[in-house]
Short mmCIF file of C-alpha atoms in Angstrom, two decimals:
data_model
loop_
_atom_site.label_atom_id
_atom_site.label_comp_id
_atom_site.label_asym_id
_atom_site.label_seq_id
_atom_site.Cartn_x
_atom_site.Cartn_y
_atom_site.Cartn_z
CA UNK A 1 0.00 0.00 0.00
CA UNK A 2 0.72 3.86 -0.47
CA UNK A 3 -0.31 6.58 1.98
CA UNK A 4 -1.27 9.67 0.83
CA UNK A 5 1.41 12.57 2.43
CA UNK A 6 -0.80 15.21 0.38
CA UNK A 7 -3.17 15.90 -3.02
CA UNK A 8 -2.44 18.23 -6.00
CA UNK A 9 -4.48 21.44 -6.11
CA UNK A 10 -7.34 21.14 -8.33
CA UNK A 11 -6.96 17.36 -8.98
CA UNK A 12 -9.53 14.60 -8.96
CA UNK A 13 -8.07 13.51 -5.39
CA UNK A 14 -8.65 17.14 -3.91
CA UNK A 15 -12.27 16.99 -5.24
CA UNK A 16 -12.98 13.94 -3.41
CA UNK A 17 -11.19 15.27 -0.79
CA UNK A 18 -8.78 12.74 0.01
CA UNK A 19 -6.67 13.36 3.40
CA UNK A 20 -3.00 13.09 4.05
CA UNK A 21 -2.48 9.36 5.60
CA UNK A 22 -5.10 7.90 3.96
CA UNK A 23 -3.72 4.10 2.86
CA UNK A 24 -4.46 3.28 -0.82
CA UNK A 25 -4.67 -0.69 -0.48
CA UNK A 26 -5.65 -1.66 -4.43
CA UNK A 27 -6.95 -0.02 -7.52
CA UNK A 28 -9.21 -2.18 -9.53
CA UNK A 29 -8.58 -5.50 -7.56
CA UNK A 30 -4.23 -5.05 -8.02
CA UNK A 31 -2.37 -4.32 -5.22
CA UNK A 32 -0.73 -0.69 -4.71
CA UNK A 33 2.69 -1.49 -3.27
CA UNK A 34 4.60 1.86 -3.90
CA UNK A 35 4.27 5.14 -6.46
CA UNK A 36 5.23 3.00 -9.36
CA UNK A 37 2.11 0.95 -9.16
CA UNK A 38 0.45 3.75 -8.32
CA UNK A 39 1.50 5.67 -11.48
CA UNK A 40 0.51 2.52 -13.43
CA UNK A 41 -2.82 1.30 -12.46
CA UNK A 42 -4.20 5.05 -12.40
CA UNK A 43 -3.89 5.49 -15.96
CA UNK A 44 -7.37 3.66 -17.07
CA UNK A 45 -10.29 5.19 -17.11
CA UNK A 46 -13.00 3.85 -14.68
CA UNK A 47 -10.91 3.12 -11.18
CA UNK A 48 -12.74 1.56 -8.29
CA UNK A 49 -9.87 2.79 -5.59
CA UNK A 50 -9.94 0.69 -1.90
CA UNK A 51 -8.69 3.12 0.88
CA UNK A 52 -8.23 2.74 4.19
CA UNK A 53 -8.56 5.25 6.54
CA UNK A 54 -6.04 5.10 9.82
CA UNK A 55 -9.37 3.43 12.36
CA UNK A 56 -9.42 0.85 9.80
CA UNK A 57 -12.52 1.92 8.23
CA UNK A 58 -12.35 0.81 4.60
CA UNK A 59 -13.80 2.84 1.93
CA UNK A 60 -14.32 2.44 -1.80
CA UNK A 61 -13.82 5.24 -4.60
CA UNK A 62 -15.70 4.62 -8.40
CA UNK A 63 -13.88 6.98 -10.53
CA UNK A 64 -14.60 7.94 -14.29
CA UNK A 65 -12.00 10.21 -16.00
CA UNK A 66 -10.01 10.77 -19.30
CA UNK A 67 -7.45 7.88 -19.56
CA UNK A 68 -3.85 9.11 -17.98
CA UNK A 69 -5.40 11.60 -16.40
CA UNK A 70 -3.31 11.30 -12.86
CA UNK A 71 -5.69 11.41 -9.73
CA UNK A 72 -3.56 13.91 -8.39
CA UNK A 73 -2.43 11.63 -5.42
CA UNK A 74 1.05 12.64 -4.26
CA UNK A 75 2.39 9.56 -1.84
CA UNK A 76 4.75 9.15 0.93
CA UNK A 77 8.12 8.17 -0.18
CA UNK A 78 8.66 4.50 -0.91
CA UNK A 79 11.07 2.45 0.71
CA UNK A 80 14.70 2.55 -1.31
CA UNK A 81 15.82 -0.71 -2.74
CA UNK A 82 19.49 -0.71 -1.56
CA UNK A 83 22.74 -1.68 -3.30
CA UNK A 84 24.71 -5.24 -2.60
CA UNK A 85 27.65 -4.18 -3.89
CA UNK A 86 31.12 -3.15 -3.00
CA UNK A 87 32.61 -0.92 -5.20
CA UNK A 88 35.65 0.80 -4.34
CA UNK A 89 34.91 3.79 -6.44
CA UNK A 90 31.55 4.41 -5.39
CA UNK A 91 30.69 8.27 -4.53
CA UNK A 92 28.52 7.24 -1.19
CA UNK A 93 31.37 5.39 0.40
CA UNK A 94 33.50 9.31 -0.33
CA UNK A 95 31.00 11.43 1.50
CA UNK A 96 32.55 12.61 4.56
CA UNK A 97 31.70 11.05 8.08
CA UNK A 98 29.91 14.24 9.33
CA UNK A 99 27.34 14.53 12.11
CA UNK A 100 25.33 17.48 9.92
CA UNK A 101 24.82 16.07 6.65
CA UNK A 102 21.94 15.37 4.88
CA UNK A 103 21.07 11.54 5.79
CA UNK A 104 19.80 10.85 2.26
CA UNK A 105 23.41 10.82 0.84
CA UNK A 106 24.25 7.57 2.90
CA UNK A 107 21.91 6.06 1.02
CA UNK A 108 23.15 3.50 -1.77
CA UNK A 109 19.95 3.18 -3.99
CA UNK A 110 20.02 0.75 -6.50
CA UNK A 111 16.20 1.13 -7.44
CA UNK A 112 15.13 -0.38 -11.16
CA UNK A 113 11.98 2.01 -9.73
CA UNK A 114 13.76 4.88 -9.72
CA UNK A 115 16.03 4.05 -13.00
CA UNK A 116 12.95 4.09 -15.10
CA UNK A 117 11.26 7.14 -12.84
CA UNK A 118 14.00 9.31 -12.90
CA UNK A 119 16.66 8.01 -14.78
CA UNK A 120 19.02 6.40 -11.70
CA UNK A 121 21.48 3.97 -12.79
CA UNK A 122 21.03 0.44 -11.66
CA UNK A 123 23.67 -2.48 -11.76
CA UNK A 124 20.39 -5.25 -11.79
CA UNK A 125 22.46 -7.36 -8.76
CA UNK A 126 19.67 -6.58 -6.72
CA UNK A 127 16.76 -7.93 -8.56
CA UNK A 128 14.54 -10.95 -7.48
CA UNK A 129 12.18 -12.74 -9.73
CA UNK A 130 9.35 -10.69 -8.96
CA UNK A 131 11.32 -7.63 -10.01
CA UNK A 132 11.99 -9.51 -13.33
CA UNK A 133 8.23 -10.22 -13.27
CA UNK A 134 7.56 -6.67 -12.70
CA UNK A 135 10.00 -4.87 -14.87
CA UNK A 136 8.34 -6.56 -18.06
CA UNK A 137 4.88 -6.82 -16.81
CA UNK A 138 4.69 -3.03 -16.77
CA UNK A 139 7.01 -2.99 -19.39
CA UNK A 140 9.42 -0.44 -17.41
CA UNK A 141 11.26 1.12 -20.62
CA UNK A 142 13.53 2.76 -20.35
CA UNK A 143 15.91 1.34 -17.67
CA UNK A 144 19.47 3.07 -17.47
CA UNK A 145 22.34 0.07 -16.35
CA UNK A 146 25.49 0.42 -15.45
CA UNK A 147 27.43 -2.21 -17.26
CA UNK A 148 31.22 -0.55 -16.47
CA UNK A 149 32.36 -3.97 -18.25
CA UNK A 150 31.14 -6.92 -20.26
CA UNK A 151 33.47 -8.92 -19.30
CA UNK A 152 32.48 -11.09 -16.35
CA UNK A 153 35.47 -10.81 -14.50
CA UNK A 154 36.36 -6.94 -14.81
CA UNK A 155 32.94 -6.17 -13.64
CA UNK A 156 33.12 -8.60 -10.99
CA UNK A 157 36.36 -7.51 -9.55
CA UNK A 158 34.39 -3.85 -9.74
CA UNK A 159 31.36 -4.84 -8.04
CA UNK A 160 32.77 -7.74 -5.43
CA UNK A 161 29.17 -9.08 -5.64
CA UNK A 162 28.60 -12.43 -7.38
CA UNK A 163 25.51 -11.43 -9.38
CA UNK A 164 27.70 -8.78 -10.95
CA UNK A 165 29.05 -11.33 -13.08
CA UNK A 166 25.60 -12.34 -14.66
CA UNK A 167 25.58 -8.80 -16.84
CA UNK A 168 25.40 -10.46 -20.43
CA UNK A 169 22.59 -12.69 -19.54
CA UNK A 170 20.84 -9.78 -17.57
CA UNK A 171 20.98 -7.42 -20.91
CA UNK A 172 19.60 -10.52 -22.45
CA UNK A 173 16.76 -11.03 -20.76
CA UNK A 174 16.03 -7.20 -20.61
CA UNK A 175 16.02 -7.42 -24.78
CA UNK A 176 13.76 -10.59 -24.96
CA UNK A 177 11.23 -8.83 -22.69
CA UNK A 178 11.70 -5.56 -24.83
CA UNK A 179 13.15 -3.43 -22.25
CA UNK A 180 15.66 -0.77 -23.62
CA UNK A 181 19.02 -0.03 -21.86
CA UNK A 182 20.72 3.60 -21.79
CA UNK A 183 24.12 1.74 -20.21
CA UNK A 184 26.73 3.18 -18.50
CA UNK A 185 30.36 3.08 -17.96
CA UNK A 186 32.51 4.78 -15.22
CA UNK A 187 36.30 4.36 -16.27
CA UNK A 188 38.51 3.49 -13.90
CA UNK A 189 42.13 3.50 -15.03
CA UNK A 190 44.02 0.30 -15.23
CA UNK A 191 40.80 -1.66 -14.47
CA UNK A 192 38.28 -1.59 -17.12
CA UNK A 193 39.85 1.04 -19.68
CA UNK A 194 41.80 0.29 -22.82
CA UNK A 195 41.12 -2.92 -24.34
CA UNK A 196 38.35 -3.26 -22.09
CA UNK A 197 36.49 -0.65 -22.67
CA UNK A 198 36.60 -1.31 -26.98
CA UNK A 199 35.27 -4.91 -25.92
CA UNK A 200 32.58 -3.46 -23.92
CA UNK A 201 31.79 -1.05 -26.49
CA UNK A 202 31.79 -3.36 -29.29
CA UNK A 203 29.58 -5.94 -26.93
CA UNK A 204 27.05 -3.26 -26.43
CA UNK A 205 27.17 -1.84 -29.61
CA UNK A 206 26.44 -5.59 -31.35
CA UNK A 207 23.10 -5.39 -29.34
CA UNK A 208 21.36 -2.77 -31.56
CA UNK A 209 18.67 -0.97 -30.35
CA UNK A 210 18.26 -3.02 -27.26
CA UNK A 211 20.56 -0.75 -25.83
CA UNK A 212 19.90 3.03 -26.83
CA UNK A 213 23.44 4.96 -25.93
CA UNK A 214 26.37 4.17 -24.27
CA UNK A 215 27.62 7.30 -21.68
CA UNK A 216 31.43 6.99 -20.40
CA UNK A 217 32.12 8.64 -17.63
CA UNK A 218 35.76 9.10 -15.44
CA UNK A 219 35.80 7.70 -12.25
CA UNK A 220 35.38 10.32 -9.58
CA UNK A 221 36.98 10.17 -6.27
CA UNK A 222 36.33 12.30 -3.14
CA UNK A 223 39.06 12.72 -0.82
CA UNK A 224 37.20 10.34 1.29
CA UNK A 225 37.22 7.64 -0.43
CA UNK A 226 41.16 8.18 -2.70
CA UNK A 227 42.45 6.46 0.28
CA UNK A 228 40.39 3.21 -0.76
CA UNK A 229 42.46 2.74 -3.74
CA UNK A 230 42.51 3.28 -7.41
CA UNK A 231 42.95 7.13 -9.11
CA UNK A 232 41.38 9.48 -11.13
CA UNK A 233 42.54 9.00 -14.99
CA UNK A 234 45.59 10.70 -16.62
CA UNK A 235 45.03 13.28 -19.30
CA UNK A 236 46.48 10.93 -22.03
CA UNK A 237 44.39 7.99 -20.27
CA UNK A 238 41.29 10.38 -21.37
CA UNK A 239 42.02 11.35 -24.80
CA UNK A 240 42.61 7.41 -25.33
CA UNK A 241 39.37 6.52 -24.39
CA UNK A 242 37.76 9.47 -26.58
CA UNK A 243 40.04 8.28 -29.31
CA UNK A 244 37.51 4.85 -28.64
CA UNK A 245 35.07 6.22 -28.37
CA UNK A 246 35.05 8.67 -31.19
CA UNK A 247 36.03 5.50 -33.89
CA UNK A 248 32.35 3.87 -32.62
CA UNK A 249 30.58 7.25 -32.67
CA UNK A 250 31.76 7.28 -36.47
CA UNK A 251 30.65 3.72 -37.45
CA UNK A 252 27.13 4.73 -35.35
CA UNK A 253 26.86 7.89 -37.34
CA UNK A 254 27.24 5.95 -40.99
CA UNK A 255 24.90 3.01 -39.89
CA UNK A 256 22.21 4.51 -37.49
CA UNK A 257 22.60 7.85 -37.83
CA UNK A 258 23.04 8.93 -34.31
CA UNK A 259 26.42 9.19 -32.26
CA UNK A 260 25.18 6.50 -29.84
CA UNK A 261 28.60 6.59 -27.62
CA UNK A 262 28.56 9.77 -25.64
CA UNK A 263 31.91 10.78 -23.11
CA UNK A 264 30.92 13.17 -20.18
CA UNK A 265 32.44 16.73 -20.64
CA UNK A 266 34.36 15.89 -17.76
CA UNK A 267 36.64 13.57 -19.84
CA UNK A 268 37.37 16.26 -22.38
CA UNK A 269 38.00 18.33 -19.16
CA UNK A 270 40.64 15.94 -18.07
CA UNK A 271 41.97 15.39 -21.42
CA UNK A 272 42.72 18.94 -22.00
CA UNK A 273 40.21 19.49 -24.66
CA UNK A 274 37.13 21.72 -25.12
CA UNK A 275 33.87 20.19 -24.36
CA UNK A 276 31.62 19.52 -27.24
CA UNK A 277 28.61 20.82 -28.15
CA UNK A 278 25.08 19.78 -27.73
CA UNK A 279 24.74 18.37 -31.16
CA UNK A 280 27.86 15.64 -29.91
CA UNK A 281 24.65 14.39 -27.60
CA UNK A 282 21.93 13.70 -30.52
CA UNK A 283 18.85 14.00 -28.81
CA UNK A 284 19.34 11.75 -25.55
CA UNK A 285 18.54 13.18 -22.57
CA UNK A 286 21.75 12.71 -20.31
CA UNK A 287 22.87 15.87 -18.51
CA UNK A 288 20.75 14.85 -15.05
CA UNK A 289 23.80 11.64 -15.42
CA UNK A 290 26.55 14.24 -15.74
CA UNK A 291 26.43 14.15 -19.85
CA UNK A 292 26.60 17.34 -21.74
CA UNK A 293 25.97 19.40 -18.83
CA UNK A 294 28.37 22.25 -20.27
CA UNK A 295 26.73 22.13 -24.03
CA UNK A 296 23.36 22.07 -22.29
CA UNK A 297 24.02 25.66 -20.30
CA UNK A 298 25.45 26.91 -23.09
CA UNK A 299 22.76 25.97 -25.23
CA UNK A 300 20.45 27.27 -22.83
CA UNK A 301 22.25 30.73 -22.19
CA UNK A 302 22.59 31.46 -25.83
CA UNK A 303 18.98 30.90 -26.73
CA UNK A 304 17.46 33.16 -24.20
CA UNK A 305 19.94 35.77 -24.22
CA UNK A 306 17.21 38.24 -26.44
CA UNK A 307 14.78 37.40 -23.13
CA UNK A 308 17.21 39.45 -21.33
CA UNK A 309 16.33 43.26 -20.48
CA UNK A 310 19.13 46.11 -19.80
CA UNK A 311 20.76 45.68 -16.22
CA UNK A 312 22.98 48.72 -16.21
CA UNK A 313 24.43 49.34 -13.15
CA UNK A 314 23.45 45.82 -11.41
CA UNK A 315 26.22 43.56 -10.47
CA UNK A 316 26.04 40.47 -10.74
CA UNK A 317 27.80 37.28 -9.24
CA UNK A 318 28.09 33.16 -10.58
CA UNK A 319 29.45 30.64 -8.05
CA UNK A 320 30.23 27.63 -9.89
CA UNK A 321 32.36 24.35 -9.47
CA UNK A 322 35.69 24.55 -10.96
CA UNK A 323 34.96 22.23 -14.14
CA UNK A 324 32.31 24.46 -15.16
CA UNK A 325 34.49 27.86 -14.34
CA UNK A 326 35.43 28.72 -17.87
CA UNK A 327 32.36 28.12 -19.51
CA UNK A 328 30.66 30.26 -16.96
CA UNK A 329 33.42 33.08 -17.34
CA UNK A 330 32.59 33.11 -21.04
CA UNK A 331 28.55 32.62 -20.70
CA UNK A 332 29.06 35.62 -17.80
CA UNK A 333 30.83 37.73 -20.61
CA UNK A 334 27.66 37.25 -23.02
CA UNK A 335 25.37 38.55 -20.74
CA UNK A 336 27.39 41.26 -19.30
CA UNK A 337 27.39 42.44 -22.98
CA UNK A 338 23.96 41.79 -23.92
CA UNK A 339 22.55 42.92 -20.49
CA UNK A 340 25.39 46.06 -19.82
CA UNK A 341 25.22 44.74 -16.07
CA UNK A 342 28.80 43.65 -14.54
CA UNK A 343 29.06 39.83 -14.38
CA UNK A 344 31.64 37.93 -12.52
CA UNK A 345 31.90 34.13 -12.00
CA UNK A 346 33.88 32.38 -8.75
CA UNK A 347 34.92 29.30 -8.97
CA UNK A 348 34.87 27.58 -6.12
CA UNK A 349 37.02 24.39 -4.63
CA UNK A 350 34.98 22.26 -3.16
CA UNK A 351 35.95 21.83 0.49
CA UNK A 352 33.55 18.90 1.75
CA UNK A 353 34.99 16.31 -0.73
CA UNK A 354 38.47 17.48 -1.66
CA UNK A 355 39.13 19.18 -5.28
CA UNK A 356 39.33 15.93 -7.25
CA UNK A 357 35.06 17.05 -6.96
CA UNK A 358 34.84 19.97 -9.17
CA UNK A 359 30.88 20.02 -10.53
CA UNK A 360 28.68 22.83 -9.26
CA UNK A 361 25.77 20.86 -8.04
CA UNK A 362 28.42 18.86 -5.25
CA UNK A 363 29.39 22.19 -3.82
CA UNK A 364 27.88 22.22 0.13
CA UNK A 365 26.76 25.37 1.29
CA UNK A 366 29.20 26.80 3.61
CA UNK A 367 31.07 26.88 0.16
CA UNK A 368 28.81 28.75 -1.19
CA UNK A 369 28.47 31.55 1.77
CA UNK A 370 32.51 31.74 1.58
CA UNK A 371 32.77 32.06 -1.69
CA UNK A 372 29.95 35.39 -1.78
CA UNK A 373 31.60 36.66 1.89
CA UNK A 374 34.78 36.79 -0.59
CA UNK A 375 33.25 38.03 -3.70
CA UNK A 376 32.76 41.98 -2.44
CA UNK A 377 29.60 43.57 -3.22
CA UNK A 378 26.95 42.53 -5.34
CA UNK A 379 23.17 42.83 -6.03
CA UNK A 380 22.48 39.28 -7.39
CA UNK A 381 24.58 36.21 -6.62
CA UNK A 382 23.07 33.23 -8.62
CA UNK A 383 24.56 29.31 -8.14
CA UNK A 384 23.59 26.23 -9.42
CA UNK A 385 19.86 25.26 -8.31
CA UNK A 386 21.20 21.47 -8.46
CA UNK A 387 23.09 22.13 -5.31
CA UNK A 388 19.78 21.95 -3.37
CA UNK A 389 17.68 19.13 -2.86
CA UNK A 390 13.80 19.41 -2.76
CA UNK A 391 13.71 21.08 0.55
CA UNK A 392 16.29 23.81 -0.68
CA UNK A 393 18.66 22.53 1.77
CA UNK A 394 22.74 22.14 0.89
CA UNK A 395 24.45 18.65 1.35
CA UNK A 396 25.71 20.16 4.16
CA UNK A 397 22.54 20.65 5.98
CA UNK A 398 22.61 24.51 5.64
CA UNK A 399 19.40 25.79 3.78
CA UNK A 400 18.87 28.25 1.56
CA UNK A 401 17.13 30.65 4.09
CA UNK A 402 20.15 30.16 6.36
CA UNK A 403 22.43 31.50 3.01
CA UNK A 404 20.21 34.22 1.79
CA UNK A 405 20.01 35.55 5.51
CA UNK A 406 23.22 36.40 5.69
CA UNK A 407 23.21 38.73 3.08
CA UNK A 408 20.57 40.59 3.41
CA UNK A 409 19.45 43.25 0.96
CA UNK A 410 20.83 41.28 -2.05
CA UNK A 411 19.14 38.46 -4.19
CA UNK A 412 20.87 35.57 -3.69
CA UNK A 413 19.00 32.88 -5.49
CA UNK A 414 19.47 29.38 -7.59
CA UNK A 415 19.90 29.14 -11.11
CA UNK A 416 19.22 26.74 -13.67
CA UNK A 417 20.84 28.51 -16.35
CA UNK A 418 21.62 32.04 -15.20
CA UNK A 419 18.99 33.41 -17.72
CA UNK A 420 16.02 32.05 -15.73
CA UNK A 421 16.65 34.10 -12.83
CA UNK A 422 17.99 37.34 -14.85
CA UNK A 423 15.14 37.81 -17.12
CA UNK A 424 13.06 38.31 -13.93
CA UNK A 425 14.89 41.20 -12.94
#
């Protein structure tokens, strides 16, 4: 069952009034275990919805509506699915053993719910047969895997869990049931790179469209976690791999016409080399995973720029992560031009997980406050709005109240895309 934590305005659950803890046992006769069947079973268009109040009483909703139309039922979280495995590179076992920080990010999810929800990756060492049963039953397309290796052993020694192993027969029983794969691999030097990351390429890419794109990403360590083993790749490590990756991207482009391989910006970053642009990312939609997030701002920034309205005289300030400093220096410079207001960027080292961590959306917020206590005066300060979780609340447990009231007087707000906020001015 689901409870209900609350009911969207002007929904088909506010009408009838539903309350916040109500238990929604079954729609229809099928069981409501979490959001996902929830989601699911809503979607026809005559619903007879058991509920059950907190007493016990038991009472019974007929429904008639358009199909898909959502009741408007907004659920208690569901209970995580967590990961088996061991991995020595993975970014929960790096975050720092802190008293005040936010509890979620001890959390290992491996979730095929939340892979096909939002996009999570999932290694499938988790799943039972009623998952399997699940997954194809309500045909849960796309799921987003990370394979890091085909090779049984590689991904094994990676994973130091025994299911890990099963990954070829797993991707072959997600393509007999129809179930497309956006895979993943995070390169780890001297462990699955080089020839193993051609084979696992070339084993991927021999599965057509069973699995839709390939994203390689470099391994990311945390000061935290360094110490665990393993490293961060060289700069001729990275333009290796893109040199791989590139050769399939060419053979995808002649045969299916879409790039299908795509390397995170952070490997050109490492390499040396300019990030691409968003047409290097077809039409996929990757950035959440750390793909094309540069080409996506700058995408963004350049075509809303004529939204923007003069701003002589306002100053304005970017904090960003030190991988995304440049771009923002040069997006900053656009706007400062189109706009006439003065636009500076900080870049800011990230002081919670060392400065191997360089994205924007990692830095915690006491980074954040330094960085603007540092930054002189200004009348906006804008920062990446993927820093905050749901709650508006840093991984550090400070929330954006706490940051805004200590500079009072001056907008200091979250940004998508710089423009979002500035065309409101």
């Amino acid at each position: 069952m689901i409870r209900i934590a609350s009911v969207e305005p002007g929904s088909i659950a506010a009408d009838l009034e539903l309350p916040a803890g109500l238990a929604v046992l079954e729609i229809n006769g099928k069981p409501i275990r979490d959001s996902l069947d929830l989601l699911f079973h809503q979607a026809e268009p005559a619903l007879r919805v058991l509920t059950e109040q907190r007493t016990g009483e038991r009472l019974l909703f007929e429904i008639e509506k358009p199909a898909d139309e959502p009741l408007g039922i907004v659920p208690e979280p569901d209970k995580i699915r967590r990961c088996t495995n061991a991995c020595t590179f993975c970014f929960v076992k790096g975050n720092p053993k802190l008293d005040k920080l936010r509890a979620p990010l001890y959390v290992k999810d491996d979730d095929y719910r939340l892979s096909f929800l939002h996009g999570h990756y999932i290694t499938l060492t988790n799943l039972r047969p009623d998952d399997w049963d699940r997954i194809f039953e309500q045909r849960l397309s796309p799921l987003y895997v990370s394979v890091h290796s085909t090779d049984p052993a590689v991904r094994l020694g990676m994973l130091k869990n025994p299911r890990s192993a099963n990954i070829q027969p797993d991707l072959d029983r997600l393509a007999e049931g129809r179930i497309v794969v956006h895979a993943q691999v995070v390169l780890c030097p001297e462990v699955n790179d080089g020839e193993h990351l051609t084979r696992t390429i070339d084993d991927l890419y021999r599965r057509g469209n069973a699995i839709r794109s390939l994203s390689v990403v470099p391994v990311g360590l945390t000061s935290w976690n360094a110490a665990l083993g393993g490293r961060t790749l060289e700069p001729g490590e990275c333009r290796a791999a893109l040199d791989v990756i590139d050769a399939i991207r060419k053979r995808a482009l002649a045969e299916r016409g879409q790039g299908w391989c795509y390397a995170a910006d952070e490997m050109y970053l490492q390499a040396g080399l300019e990030p691409p642009g968003a047409a290097y990312f077809d039409d996929h939609e990757l950035e959440s995973n750390g793909v094309g997030a540069i080409s996506t701002l700058t995408d963004r920034v350049t075509g809303q720029l004529g939204a923007l309205r003069p701003l002589e005289g306002r100053r304005v300030v970017a904090v960003t992560g030190a991988s995304m400093g440049p771009t923002m220096t040069r997006l900053a410079g656009r706007i400062a031009r189109r706009t006439g207001a003065e636009v500076s960027t900080v870049a800011v080292e990230n002081t919670l997980y060392g400065p191997m961590v360089t994205t924007a959306g990692l830095l915690p917020g006491a980074d954040h406050r330094s960085a603007l206590l540092d930054a002189g005066d200004f009348d906006v300060a804008l920062f990446s709005a993927q820093a905050l979780n749901d709650g508006d609340v840093f991984l550090d447990d400070l929330s954006l109240s706490e940051l805004q009231a200590g500079f009072p007087g001056r907008r200091v707000e979250p940004s998508h895309d710089l423009v979002d906020v500035l065309s409101r001015l």
